[in-house]
């Protein structure tokens, strides 16, 4: 299990007594609507709407309202409509949105009780400058971990920042590839022993790429720091034994925004009421309100805070290589003869073992030992064989070609 620890607040918080807590205002009931998403110019933005659920319930995509219209509008009549599937967040491409206009989010909830909501018209805040990412290896009494620190700045900005990150890394299956290939020949399952030809490269599913996202957004305030800059601000801690660092091919994509002091207070209050599981707004404290109002009755508000900003994106390749590890196959060995004692023919045994998710692995003493397929096929562990698009770094392709 990946034991990453996202760090949420800057150490400068202790010196910002002039920043008062966010005034929550109204107290909502279970009938309130939760609307999530930011209008971030230069990015593909995600929006969702759902009802409030109790703190002890776990979030599910089924909680999302199935029939909702999301539109980002600008003050010159421009509209950006969502591409949305049922019970899935709506996606709006704002890569072509102009920075010299005001924007708002308009929402129509068409499932259940019809309702319309809108955020206020706002000018986009400029994007911060993403500086360096520092890598520091720390040893503790129980673990050795990599600490990533980020530089963020914006001249004449608010001193408040928000960021999310995505990860892309190459990992391998728990066990090396099998010696045997399972094939069905003329209707009968057959095992081909590649070890006889010293061919251990025939199995293509040992190494994969995997993408993950941060579970929640992170915010920090740098008002007490020189130039209102974050320097080497700790954003991520990763054990050296983790899958991310094992092969030495780990990329981090940081998406950062400058936010207003008001939004910082809102997100700070929301984070204090969160249990670090699920999205930023789940579970919800019962005393938070934002800036999204019912169009028909502006005294009613949804739960959520929509901001308008410009996103800065930067991809880093992590240089620190972790501790690569392979599992011992012995603990996973299973013999079809032991698993299915009521079956008698070899074909029946092989077919049964394969259908139950096992694969022939290695000849041990007098029989072929099988292992669970997810131990040797990285695709079964949310992996893809091809590196996803959108992670290209300037100069990296040229370096790879020179190394050929």
XYZ file of C-alpha atoms in Angstrom:
404
model
C 0.000 0.000 0.000
C 1.276 3.437 -0.879
C 1.684 5.406 2.330
C 2.011 8.885 0.867
C 1.305 11.775 3.186
C 0.067 14.965 1.478
C 1.062 18.039 3.418
C -1.751 20.556 3.460
C -0.705 23.778 5.150
C 2.382 25.973 5.120
C 4.370 26.431 8.278
C 3.646 30.134 7.906
C 0.161 29.577 9.285
C 1.459 30.022 12.814
C 2.459 33.587 11.957
C -0.731 34.707 10.230
C -2.857 35.795 13.153
C -4.134 38.655 11.001
C -5.971 36.084 8.833
C -9.300 35.439 10.512
C -11.254 32.211 10.199
C -13.781 31.942 7.393
C -17.271 33.029 8.463
C -19.368 29.984 7.628
C -22.660 31.878 7.818
C -25.596 29.563 7.198
C -25.958 26.045 8.505
C -27.111 23.633 5.830
C -29.495 20.713 6.024
C -29.339 17.360 4.269
C -31.329 18.832 1.368
C -28.455 21.109 0.338
C -26.637 20.551 -2.936
C -22.873 20.120 -3.201
C -21.271 21.633 -6.326
C -17.554 21.114 -6.932
C -15.138 22.545 -9.468
C -13.049 25.578 -10.391
C -13.055 27.662 -13.575
C -9.379 27.263 -14.452
C -8.319 28.860 -17.723
C -5.892 26.764 -19.749
C -7.113 23.473 -18.329
C -9.814 20.829 -18.743
C -11.965 21.389 -15.673
C -14.060 18.880 -13.769
C -17.422 19.724 -12.218
C -19.914 17.661 -10.256
C -23.132 18.045 -8.280
C -24.587 15.763 -5.646
C -26.518 15.766 -2.420
C -25.011 15.882 1.046
C -24.547 12.539 2.752
C -23.739 11.647 6.362
C -20.148 11.719 7.583
C -20.039 7.937 8.037
C -20.995 7.180 4.440
C -18.357 6.671 1.786
C -18.520 8.683 -1.420
C -19.479 6.917 -4.651
C -19.983 8.111 -8.213
C -23.568 6.946 -7.778
C -24.016 9.882 -5.395
C -23.654 12.304 -8.335
C -26.852 13.695 -9.828
C -27.370 11.962 -13.205
C -28.885 14.856 -15.166
C -27.058 18.123 -14.639
C -26.159 20.892 -17.098
C -22.879 22.724 -16.439
C -21.975 25.841 -18.438
C -19.037 28.187 -17.947
C -20.079 31.627 -19.218
C -18.025 34.752 -19.921
C -19.273 38.332 -19.769
C -19.117 38.705 -23.562
C -21.629 35.950 -24.277
C -19.210 33.073 -24.650
C -20.236 29.661 -23.361
C -18.307 26.487 -22.631
C -20.562 23.485 -22.159
C -19.744 20.244 -20.441
C -19.104 16.841 -21.918
C -20.847 14.630 -19.407
C -21.813 10.997 -18.962
C -24.418 9.771 -16.522
C -23.114 9.401 -12.957
C -19.757 10.888 -13.928
C -18.152 14.298 -13.385
C -18.650 16.831 -16.176
C -15.586 17.946 -18.129
C -15.283 21.440 -19.645
C -12.312 22.360 -21.849
C -11.176 25.899 -21.035
C -7.864 25.736 -22.866
C -9.049 28.479 -25.274
C -10.736 30.735 -22.682
C -9.557 34.368 -22.814
C -7.931 35.893 -19.709
C -9.408 39.416 -20.254
C -13.018 38.424 -19.464
C -15.096 37.695 -16.402
C -16.507 34.209 -15.860
C -19.143 32.390 -13.859
C -20.451 28.830 -13.516
C -24.106 28.156 -14.327
C -25.650 24.865 -13.157
C -29.050 23.310 -13.866
C -29.998 20.281 -11.799
C -32.666 18.474 -13.793
C -32.985 15.328 -11.704
C -35.373 15.376 -8.744
C -36.386 18.906 -7.826
C -35.389 21.242 -10.667
C -32.988 23.958 -9.532
C -30.571 26.462 -11.041
C -27.398 27.762 -9.424
C -24.736 30.285 -10.411
C -21.491 31.643 -9.050
C -20.716 35.390 -9.170
C -18.925 36.987 -12.118
C -15.203 37.015 -11.409
C -11.996 38.009 -13.157
C -9.425 35.224 -13.481
C -6.484 35.400 -11.117
C -3.095 35.060 -12.859
C -1.198 31.798 -12.718
C 1.622 31.410 -10.203
C 5.143 30.542 -11.244
C 6.065 26.937 -10.494
C 9.735 26.859 -9.634
C 11.977 23.984 -8.663
C 11.045 20.691 -7.059
C 13.541 19.589 -4.429
C 14.131 15.959 -3.488
C 15.279 15.060 0.018
C 15.754 11.519 1.346
C 14.917 11.192 5.034
C 15.551 8.180 7.241
C 13.217 7.472 10.131
C 13.259 4.714 12.707
C 10.817 2.675 10.634
C 11.251 3.827 7.055
C 13.311 5.671 4.468
C 11.288 8.171 2.486
C 11.563 10.749 -0.257
C 10.268 14.230 0.566
C 9.333 16.501 -2.348
C 9.371 20.263 -1.837
C 7.873 22.776 -4.269
C 8.607 26.445 -5.029
C 5.583 28.652 -5.849
C 5.471 32.414 -6.322
C 3.399 35.212 -7.847
C 4.538 38.823 -7.832
C 1.880 41.124 -6.344
C -0.403 38.127 -5.790
C -2.547 37.176 -2.824
C 0.084 34.968 -1.213
C -2.424 32.095 -1.223
C -1.940 29.024 -3.390
C -3.747 25.859 -4.303
C -2.415 22.826 -6.144
C -3.150 19.302 -7.194
C -0.840 16.742 -8.700
C -0.883 13.692 -10.926
C 1.604 10.858 -10.890
C 2.862 8.662 -13.699
C 5.277 5.857 -12.973
C 6.498 2.604 -14.450
C 6.181 -0.387 -12.177
C 6.484 -4.138 -12.442
C 4.283 -7.007 -11.386
C 5.022 -8.585 -7.979
C 6.662 -11.606 -9.664
C 8.846 -11.894 -12.763
C 7.296 -13.403 -15.870
C 6.301 -17.093 -15.952
C 8.256 -19.900 -17.553
C 5.133 -21.484 -19.014
C 2.651 -20.283 -21.604
C -0.973 -21.407 -21.395
C -2.546 -22.116 -24.788
C -5.615 -23.969 -25.983
C -4.724 -26.274 -28.890
C -7.519 -28.161 -30.635
C -9.789 -27.491 -27.694
C -7.337 -28.783 -25.089
C -5.317 -26.577 -22.698
C -1.585 -26.968 -23.282
C 1.464 -25.690 -21.411
C 4.526 -24.554 -23.367
C 7.772 -24.487 -21.388
C 9.804 -21.453 -22.534
C 12.487 -22.148 -19.934
C 13.701 -25.080 -22.050
C 14.904 -22.568 -24.633
C 16.179 -20.146 -21.959
C 13.590 -17.675 -23.227
C 12.397 -15.519 -20.353
C 11.425 -12.486 -22.441
C 8.364 -13.946 -24.156
C 5.997 -12.615 -21.467
C 5.231 -8.900 -22.233
C 3.151 -8.063 -19.152
C 5.780 -7.591 -16.452
C 6.218 -3.804 -16.761
C 3.398 -1.247 -16.991
C 2.642 2.438 -16.558
C 0.183 3.652 -13.921
C -1.439 7.065 -13.392
C -2.806 8.351 -10.091
C -4.172 11.666 -8.826
C -3.986 13.430 -5.502
C -6.999 12.544 -3.370
C -7.616 16.114 -2.328
C -6.477 19.579 -3.165
C -3.798 21.257 -1.057
C -3.652 24.900 0.001
C -1.022 27.085 1.615
C -0.631 30.711 2.617
C 2.716 32.473 2.413
C 1.810 35.905 3.800
C 4.476 35.664 6.515
C 7.208 34.598 4.080
C 9.525 36.916 2.163
C 7.941 37.955 -1.118
C 4.909 35.812 -0.271
C 6.708 32.879 -1.879
C 6.598 29.211 -1.002
C 10.085 27.721 -1.109
C 10.780 24.009 -0.779
C 7.269 23.603 0.583
C 6.699 19.962 1.427
C 3.952 18.564 -0.852
C 4.535 14.831 -0.924
C 6.271 12.114 1.071
C 6.860 8.723 -0.560
C 8.496 5.626 0.984
C 11.524 4.463 -0.992
C 10.023 0.957 -1.071
C 6.925 2.173 -2.962
C 5.991 1.147 -6.495
C 6.405 4.740 -7.692
C 10.142 4.843 -7.063
C 11.090 1.205 -7.660
C 11.993 1.364 -11.358
C 13.380 4.902 -11.422
C 10.774 6.158 -13.887
C 8.485 8.460 -11.934
C 6.908 11.701 -13.160
C 4.961 14.289 -11.205
C 2.617 16.760 -12.920
C 1.831 19.738 -10.688
C -1.155 21.985 -11.413
C -1.017 25.156 -9.332
C -3.298 28.185 -8.998
C -3.264 31.469 -7.167
C -6.379 31.803 -5.035
C -8.032 34.646 -3.181
C -7.809 35.028 0.566
C -11.554 34.330 0.767
C -11.213 31.028 -1.065
C -8.216 30.113 1.051
C -10.299 30.588 4.211
C -13.071 28.456 2.731
C -10.732 25.629 1.697
C -8.875 25.842 4.987
C -12.138 25.437 6.885
C -13.151 22.578 4.610
C -9.838 20.768 5.035
C -10.074 21.073 8.802
C -13.402 19.244 8.660
C -12.221 16.548 6.275
C -10.913 13.088 7.120
C -8.508 13.009 4.142
C -10.643 10.493 2.249
C -12.413 11.216 -1.032
C -12.770 14.592 -2.699
C -12.256 17.953 -1.096
C -15.923 18.275 -0.169
C -16.505 14.829 1.247
C -17.332 14.324 3.981
C -18.680 17.804 4.626
C -18.660 19.711 7.897
C -22.110 21.039 8.677
C -21.204 24.707 8.939
C -19.606 25.621 5.599
C -21.103 27.729 2.837
C -19.515 29.088 -0.314
C -20.306 31.440 -3.195
C -22.783 29.418 -5.311
C -26.344 30.741 -5.063
C -29.757 29.558 -6.182
C -30.791 31.709 -9.166
C -34.484 31.847 -8.184
C -33.790 32.556 -4.496
C -30.354 33.994 -3.792
C -30.783 33.471 -0.060
C -30.268 29.759 -0.745
C -26.751 28.523 -1.433
C -25.105 25.316 -2.529
C -22.112 23.856 -0.743
C -19.020 24.735 -2.726
C -16.758 27.584 -3.752
C -16.161 28.266 -7.439
C -13.080 30.334 -8.232
C -11.796 31.728 -11.514
C -8.092 31.441 -12.061
C -5.384 30.526 -14.525
C -3.658 27.209 -14.010
C 0.080 26.685 -14.224
C 1.263 23.183 -15.092
C 4.740 21.717 -14.849
C 6.001 18.164 -15.217
C 8.946 16.931 -13.173
C 10.912 13.725 -13.556
C 11.910 12.449 -10.132
C 15.606 11.638 -10.052
C 15.662 9.629 -6.815
C 15.413 5.895 -7.452
C 13.798 3.847 -4.758
C 14.347 0.344 -3.481
C 13.182 -2.111 -6.118
C 11.616 -5.254 -4.737
C 10.212 -8.514 -6.047
C 8.014 -10.846 -4.069
C 8.992 -14.416 -3.335
C 6.941 -16.686 -5.619
C 6.873 -19.568 -3.127
C 4.114 -18.018 -1.038
C 1.865 -17.854 -4.114
C 2.465 -21.357 -5.486
C -0.643 -23.471 -6.042
C -0.928 -26.896 -7.591
C -4.103 -27.655 -9.599
C -4.026 -31.167 -8.119
C -4.361 -29.704 -4.621
C -6.870 -27.012 -5.588
C -9.244 -29.330 -7.432
C -8.960 -32.836 -5.936
C -12.279 -33.910 -7.506
C -10.975 -33.403 -11.039
C -8.988 -36.188 -12.649
C -7.752 -35.338 -16.140
C -4.932 -32.898 -16.787
C -7.092 -30.900 -19.193
C -9.808 -30.479 -16.544
C -7.282 -29.386 -13.935
C -5.593 -26.844 -16.217
C -8.887 -25.455 -17.425
C -10.211 -25.074 -13.879
C -7.061 -23.395 -12.560
C -6.993 -20.945 -15.468
C -10.692 -20.112 -15.121
C -10.174 -19.304 -11.439
C -7.495 -16.712 -12.252
C -4.297 -18.763 -11.968
C -1.480 -19.124 -14.497
C 1.223 -21.799 -14.910
C 4.427 -20.370 -13.531
C 7.315 -22.725 -12.840
C 8.238 -26.387 -12.713
C 8.979 -27.289 -9.097
C 10.152 -30.812 -8.270
C 7.451 -33.007 -9.834
C 4.747 -30.588 -10.976
C 3.994 -27.210 -12.475
C 3.184 -24.615 -9.827
C 0.578 -21.973 -10.665
C 0.280 -18.420 -9.297
C -2.535 -15.826 -9.356
C -2.530 -14.012 -12.687
C -2.422 -10.591 -11.003
C 1.002 -11.549 -9.568
C 2.546 -11.646 -13.040
C 0.336 -9.418 -15.212
C 0.819 -5.736 -14.441
C -2.312 -4.865 -16.431
C -4.335 -6.453 -13.633
C -2.943 -3.800 -11.259
C -4.308 -0.743 -13.096
C -1.427 -0.671 -15.526
C -1.048 0.061 -19.234
C 1.731 -1.202 -21.458
C 2.077 2.069 -23.377
C 3.159 5.320 -21.750
C 0.133 7.666 -21.715
C 0.203 10.830 -23.818
C 0.476 14.259 -22.233
C 3.582 13.561 -20.181
C 6.217 14.710 -22.651
C 9.073 16.770 -21.229
C 11.159 19.146 -23.298
C 14.406 17.505 -24.391
C 13.534 14.068 -23.017
C 12.812 12.476 -26.418
C 16.144 13.733 -27.764
C 17.990 12.260 -24.769
C 16.298 8.879 -25.272
C 17.209 8.839 -28.979
C 20.863 9.651 -28.175
C 20.938 6.736 -25.762
C 19.817 4.217 -28.403
